[in-house]
Coordinates of C-alpha atoms in Angstrom, one line a residue:
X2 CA 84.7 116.5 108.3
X3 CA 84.9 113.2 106.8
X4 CA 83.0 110.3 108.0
X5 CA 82.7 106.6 107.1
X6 CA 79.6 104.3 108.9
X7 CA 79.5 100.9 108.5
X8 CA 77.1 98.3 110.3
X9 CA 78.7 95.0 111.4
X10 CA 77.1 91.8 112.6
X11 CA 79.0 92.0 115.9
X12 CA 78.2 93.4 119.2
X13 CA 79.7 96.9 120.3
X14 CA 81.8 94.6 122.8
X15 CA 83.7 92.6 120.0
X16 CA 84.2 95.6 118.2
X17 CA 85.9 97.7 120.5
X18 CA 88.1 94.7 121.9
X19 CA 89.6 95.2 118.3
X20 CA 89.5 99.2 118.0
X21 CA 90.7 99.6 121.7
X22 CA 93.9 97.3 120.7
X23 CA 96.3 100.1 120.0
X24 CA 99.2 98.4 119.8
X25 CA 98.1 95.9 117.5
X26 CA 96.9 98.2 114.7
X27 CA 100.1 98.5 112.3
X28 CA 99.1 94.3 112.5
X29 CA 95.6 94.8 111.9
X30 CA 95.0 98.1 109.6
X31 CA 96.5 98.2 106.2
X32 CA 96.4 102.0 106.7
X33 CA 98.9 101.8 109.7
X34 CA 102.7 101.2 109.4
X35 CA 103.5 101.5 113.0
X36 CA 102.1 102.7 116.1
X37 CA 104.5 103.4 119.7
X38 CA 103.2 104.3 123.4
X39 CA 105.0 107.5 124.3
X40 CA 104.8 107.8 128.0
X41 CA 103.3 106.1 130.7
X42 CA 102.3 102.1 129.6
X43 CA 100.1 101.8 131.7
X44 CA 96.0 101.2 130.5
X45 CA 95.0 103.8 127.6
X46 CA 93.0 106.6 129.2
X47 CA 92.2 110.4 128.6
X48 CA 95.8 111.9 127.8
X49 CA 97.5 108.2 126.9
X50 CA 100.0 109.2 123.9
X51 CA 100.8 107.5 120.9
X52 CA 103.1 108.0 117.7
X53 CA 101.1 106.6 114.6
X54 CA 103.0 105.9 111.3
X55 CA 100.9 105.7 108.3
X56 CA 101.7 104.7 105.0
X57 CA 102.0 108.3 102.5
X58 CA 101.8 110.5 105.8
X59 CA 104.6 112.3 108.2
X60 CA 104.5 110.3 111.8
X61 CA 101.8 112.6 114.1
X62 CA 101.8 112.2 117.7
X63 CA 98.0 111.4 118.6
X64 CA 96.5 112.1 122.8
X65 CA 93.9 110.4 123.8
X66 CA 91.2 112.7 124.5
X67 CA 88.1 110.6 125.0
X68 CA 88.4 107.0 126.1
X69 CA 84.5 105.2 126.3
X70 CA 84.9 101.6 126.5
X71 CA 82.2 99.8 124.4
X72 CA 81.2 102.9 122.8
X73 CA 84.4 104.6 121.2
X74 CA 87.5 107.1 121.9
X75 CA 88.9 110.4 120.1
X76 CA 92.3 111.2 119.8
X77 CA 93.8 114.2 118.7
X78 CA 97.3 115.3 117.1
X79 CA 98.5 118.7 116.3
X80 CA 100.9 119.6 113.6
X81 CA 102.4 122.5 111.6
X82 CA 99.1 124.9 111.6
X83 CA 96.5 121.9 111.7
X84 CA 95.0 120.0 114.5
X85 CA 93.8 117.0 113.4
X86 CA 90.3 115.0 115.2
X87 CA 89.9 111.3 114.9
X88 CA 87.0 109.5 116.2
X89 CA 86.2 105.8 116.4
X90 CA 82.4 105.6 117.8
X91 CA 80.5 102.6 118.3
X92 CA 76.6 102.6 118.4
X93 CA 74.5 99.7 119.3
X94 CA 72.2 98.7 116.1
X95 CA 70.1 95.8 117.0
X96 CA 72.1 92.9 117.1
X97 CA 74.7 94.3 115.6
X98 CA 77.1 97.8 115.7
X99 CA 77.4 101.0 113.5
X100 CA 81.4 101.9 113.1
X101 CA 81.6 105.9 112.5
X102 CA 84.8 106.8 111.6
X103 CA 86.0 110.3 111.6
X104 CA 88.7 112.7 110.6
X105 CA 88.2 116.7 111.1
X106 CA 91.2 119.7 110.7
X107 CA 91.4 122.5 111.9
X108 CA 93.8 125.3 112.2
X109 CA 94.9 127.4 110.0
X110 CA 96.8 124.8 107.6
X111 CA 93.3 123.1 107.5
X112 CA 92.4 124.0 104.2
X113 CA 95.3 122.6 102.5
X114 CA 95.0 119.3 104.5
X115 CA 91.6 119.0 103.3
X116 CA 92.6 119.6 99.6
X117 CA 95.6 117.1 100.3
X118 CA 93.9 113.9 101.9
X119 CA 90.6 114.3 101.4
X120 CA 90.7 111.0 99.3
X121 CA 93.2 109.4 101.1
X122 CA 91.6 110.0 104.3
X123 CA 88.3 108.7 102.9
X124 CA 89.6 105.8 101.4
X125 CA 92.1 104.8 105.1
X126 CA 88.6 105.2 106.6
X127 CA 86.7 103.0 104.9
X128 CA 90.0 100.5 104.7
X129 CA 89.9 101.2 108.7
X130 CA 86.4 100.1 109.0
X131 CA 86.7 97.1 106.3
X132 CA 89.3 95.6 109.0
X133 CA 87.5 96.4 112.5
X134 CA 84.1 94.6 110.7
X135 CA 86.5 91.8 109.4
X136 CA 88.3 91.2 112.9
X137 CA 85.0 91.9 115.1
X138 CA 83.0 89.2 113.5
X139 CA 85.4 86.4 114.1
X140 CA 85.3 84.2 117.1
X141 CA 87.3 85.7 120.0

């Protein structure tokens, strides 16, 4: 698994009203070219759909399979042999939040995932997690 924490001077609230925006991230996140609702628009829940185009990587269709307001969501996509786990959670730290971003393959094309994006994966992460600090701290 590969993980990237960062603390941020804003409260888990003004964090996740950035993270939880969806639709906005191909504006927000240098790591995302586009993202699309597939299905039912109405508000993002367990099983919500979404296609997510990333710059470098083959479009993956990501379901929503946690959805904690104020405290994170996991969606998960599944491709030739590899089933890919991304996390966003948000944990209160004093005044402020720890972002723990996640990404964890399985399956068995996992291995070869791994040896592919390892790096890129680490490095969207932390760019991921430069951009929700960055957006959380400013005025609403």
């Amino acid at each position: 698994m590969i993980t990237v924490a960062r603390r941020v001077a804003a409260d888990p609230a003004s964090v996740w009203r950035v993270m939880s925006a969806l639709d906005e991230w191909a504006r927000m996140l240098p790591t995302v070219d586009a993202v699309s609702r597939v299905g039912d628009p109405g508000p993002v829940a367990v099983g919500s759909r979404f296609r997510v185009r990333q710059p470098g990587l083959a479009p993956a269709v990501y379901e929503v399979t946690d959805w904690r307001p104020e405290a994170g969501f996991t969606w998960e996509a599944r491709t030739a042999g590899v089933r890919t786990v991304a996390s966003h959670a948000l944990v209160p730290d004093g005044a402020g939040t720890e972002i723990r971003l996640s990404i964890r393959w399985t399956g068995p094309g996992a291995w070869l995932a791994r040896a592919l994006f390892t790096r890129k994966t680490r490095a969207f992460l932390a760019a991921e997690a430069d951009a929700f600090e960055r957006l959380a701290q400013r005025p609403a």
